[in-house]
Amino acid sequence: MTSACLVASAAVDLEPGLLGALAALTAEWLEVEAPFWLPTSDDPLIAAVMEHTLGNLVDVTPFEVRRAVGISERTLRRRFHEATGMTWHAYRSRARLLLATTLLFESSRSVLDIATAVGFDSVSAFGRSFVRMTGETPSVYRQ
């Protein structure tokens, strides 16, 4: 029997209250894990925007992205949000923070050095964004 069949047959035998509790826990876990991913897109235009953004993460600006891909500000805003469910600015910030989490985990560089290396103008702005995403300061996350 496949694992999907085992899960399905097990679910039939579970009490409805248990399923509700499991669903609530799963939703809670997803809320905690959700910030640690970046959306992708099958739309070639949005994929190009993402590629340019990630390739120039430290100093990329909306103007540069629009110029590189050849779209207007309105088109970037509208199409990026439609494809990803987030703004381009939120995507850039999340990408920077994901890179920062890797650097915090894999290196002994200072928090200030990592903040500037991923494109933040100040360590305080980096710290606020990091806490918003992870619920912890960069120093605590590193431990």
Tab-separated table of C-alpha atoms in Angstrom:
chain	number	residue	atom	x	y	z
A	1	MET	CA	0.000	0.000	0.000
A	2	THR	CA	1.391	3.441	-0.915
A	3	SER	CA	2.002	6.072	1.727
A	4	ALA	CA	-0.829	8.192	0.267
A	5	CYS	CA	-3.229	5.242	0.673
A	6	LEU	CA	-2.032	4.678	4.237
A	7	VAL	CA	-2.623	8.326	5.068
A	8	ALA	CA	-6.055	8.262	3.439
A	9	SER	CA	-7.106	5.043	5.216
A	10	ALA	CA	-5.781	6.343	8.532
A	11	ALA	CA	-7.685	9.598	8.087
A	12	VAL	CA	-10.950	7.697	7.724
A	13	ASP	CA	-10.472	6.131	11.160
A	14	LEU	CA	-9.647	9.400	12.955
A	15	GLU	CA	-12.132	11.289	15.065
A	16	PRO	CA	-13.398	14.570	13.529
A	17	GLY	CA	-12.037	16.519	16.515
A	18	LEU	CA	-8.600	15.080	15.926
A	19	LEU	CA	-8.701	16.073	12.267
A	20	GLY	CA	-9.626	19.624	13.262
A	21	ALA	CA	-6.754	19.755	15.726
A	22	LEU	CA	-4.362	18.371	13.114
A	23	ALA	CA	-5.554	20.942	10.578
A	24	ALA	CA	-5.047	23.751	13.097
A	25	LEU	CA	-1.542	22.544	13.930
A	26	THR	CA	-0.653	22.237	10.259
A	27	ALA	CA	-1.863	25.784	9.596
A	28	GLU	CA	0.186	27.019	12.561
A	29	TRP	CA	3.308	25.208	11.314
A	30	LEU	CA	2.853	26.666	7.849
A	31	GLU	CA	2.643	30.175	9.302
A	32	VAL	CA	5.980	29.630	11.032
A	33	GLU	CA	7.678	28.075	7.981
A	34	ALA	CA	6.077	30.254	5.293
A	35	PRO	CA	8.683	33.054	5.304
A	36	PHE	CA	11.466	30.650	4.357
A	37	TRP	CA	10.613	30.318	0.680
A	38	LEU	CA	10.478	32.441	-2.434
A	39	PRO	CA	7.735	32.131	-5.000
A	40	THR	CA	8.525	31.094	-8.564
A	41	SER	CA	6.641	31.807	-11.752
A	42	ASP	CA	5.997	30.131	-15.084
A	43	ASP	CA	5.357	33.566	-16.598
A	44	PRO	CA	8.523	34.345	-18.604
A	45	LEU	CA	8.305	38.056	-17.818
A	46	ILE	CA	8.032	37.504	-14.067
A	47	ALA	CA	10.724	34.802	-14.185
A	48	ALA	CA	13.020	37.360	-15.851
A	49	VAL	CA	12.191	39.915	-13.146
A	50	MET	CA	13.023	37.340	-10.472
A	51	GLU	CA	16.251	36.306	-12.169
A	52	HIS	CA	17.423	39.911	-12.487
A	53	THR	CA	16.438	40.648	-8.885
A	54	LEU	CA	18.285	37.646	-7.476
A	55	GLY	CA	21.313	38.245	-9.679
A	56	ASN	CA	21.652	41.825	-8.428
A	57	LEU	CA	20.180	41.429	-4.958
A	58	VAL	CA	22.466	43.772	-3.046
A	59	ASP	CA	21.746	46.928	-4.998
A	60	VAL	CA	18.817	46.164	-7.311
A	61	THR	CA	16.174	48.860	-7.714
A	62	PRO	CA	12.723	48.734	-9.271
A	63	PHE	CA	13.948	51.088	-11.998
A	64	GLU	CA	16.807	48.714	-12.922
A	65	VAL	CA	14.480	45.725	-13.028
A	66	ARG	CA	11.962	47.543	-15.217
A	67	ARG	CA	14.694	48.724	-17.554
A	68	ALA	CA	16.350	45.295	-17.768
A	69	VAL	CA	13.094	43.507	-18.512
A	70	GLY	CA	11.474	46.292	-20.513
A	71	ILE	CA	8.254	46.898	-18.591
A	72	SER	CA	6.488	49.823	-16.977
A	73	GLU	CA	6.161	50.454	-13.257
A	74	ARG	CA	2.457	49.641	-13.394
A	75	THR	CA	3.058	46.390	-15.260
A	76	LEU	CA	5.714	45.316	-12.768
A	77	ARG	CA	3.418	46.027	-9.831
A	78	ARG	CA	0.358	44.380	-11.350
A	79	ARG	CA	1.915	41.308	-13.000
A	80	PHE	CA	4.342	40.534	-10.166
A	81	HIS	CA	1.571	40.590	-7.577
A	82	GLU	CA	-0.749	38.516	-9.766
A	83	ALA	CA	1.959	35.870	-10.293
A	84	THR	CA	3.339	35.694	-6.750
A	85	GLY	CA	0.812	37.118	-4.325
A	86	MET	CA	3.409	39.590	-3.069
A	87	THR	CA	4.903	42.881	-4.164
A	88	TRP	CA	8.283	43.056	-5.855
A	89	HIS	CA	9.626	44.961	-2.837
A	90	ALA	CA	8.467	42.178	-0.484
A	91	TYR	CA	10.086	39.599	-2.789
A	92	ARG	CA	13.390	41.485	-2.774
A	93	SER	CA	13.294	41.864	1.001
A	94	ARG	CA	12.482	38.180	1.552
A	95	ALA	CA	15.263	37.139	-0.831
A	96	ARG	CA	17.725	39.317	1.074
A	97	LEU	CA	16.606	37.887	4.388
A	98	LEU	CA	16.847	34.308	3.121
A	99	LEU	CA	20.408	34.968	2.009
A	100	ALA	CA	21.113	36.532	5.400
A	101	THR	CA	19.806	33.463	7.252
A	102	THR	CA	22.205	31.311	5.236
A	103	LEU	CA	25.118	33.628	5.963
A	104	LEU	CA	24.267	33.729	9.674
A	105	PHE	CA	24.175	29.965	9.804
A	106	GLU	CA	27.212	29.219	7.630
A	107	SER	CA	29.643	32.004	8.477
A	108	SER	CA	31.097	33.868	11.403
A	109	ARG	CA	30.698	37.275	9.753
A	110	SER	CA	29.285	40.030	11.943
A	111	VAL	CA	25.600	40.905	11.784
A	112	LEU	CA	26.539	44.335	10.432
A	113	ASP	CA	28.660	42.776	7.691
A	114	ILE	CA	25.847	40.404	6.717
A	115	ALA	CA	23.266	43.202	6.756
A	116	THR	CA	25.279	45.283	4.306
A	117	ALA	CA	26.313	42.241	2.251
A	118	VAL	CA	22.670	41.396	1.484
A	119	GLY	CA	21.651	44.975	0.691
A	120	PHE	CA	20.329	46.585	3.858
A	121	ASP	CA	21.323	50.204	4.452
A	122	SER	CA	21.530	49.808	8.224
A	123	VAL	CA	21.826	47.076	10.795
A	124	SER	CA	18.702	48.365	12.550
A	125	ALA	CA	16.577	48.065	9.396
A	126	PHE	CA	18.002	44.580	8.886
A	127	GLY	CA	17.256	43.626	12.485
A	128	ARG	CA	13.646	44.833	12.295
A	129	SER	CA	13.032	42.970	9.033
A	130	PHE	CA	14.736	39.847	10.344
A	131	VAL	CA	12.636	39.804	13.519
A	132	ARG	CA	9.476	40.339	11.454
A	133	MET	CA	10.333	37.316	9.297
A	134	THR	CA	11.758	34.899	11.871
A	135	GLY	CA	10.501	36.116	15.230
A	136	GLU	CA	14.113	36.287	16.455
A	137	THR	CA	16.984	38.740	16.262
A	138	PRO	CA	19.832	37.790	13.920
A	139	SER	CA	22.125	37.091	16.896
A	140	VAL	CA	19.630	34.780	18.575
A	141	TYR	CA	18.869	33.032	15.270
A	142	ARG	CA	22.574	32.366	14.775
A	143	GLN	CA	22.823	30.536	18.118
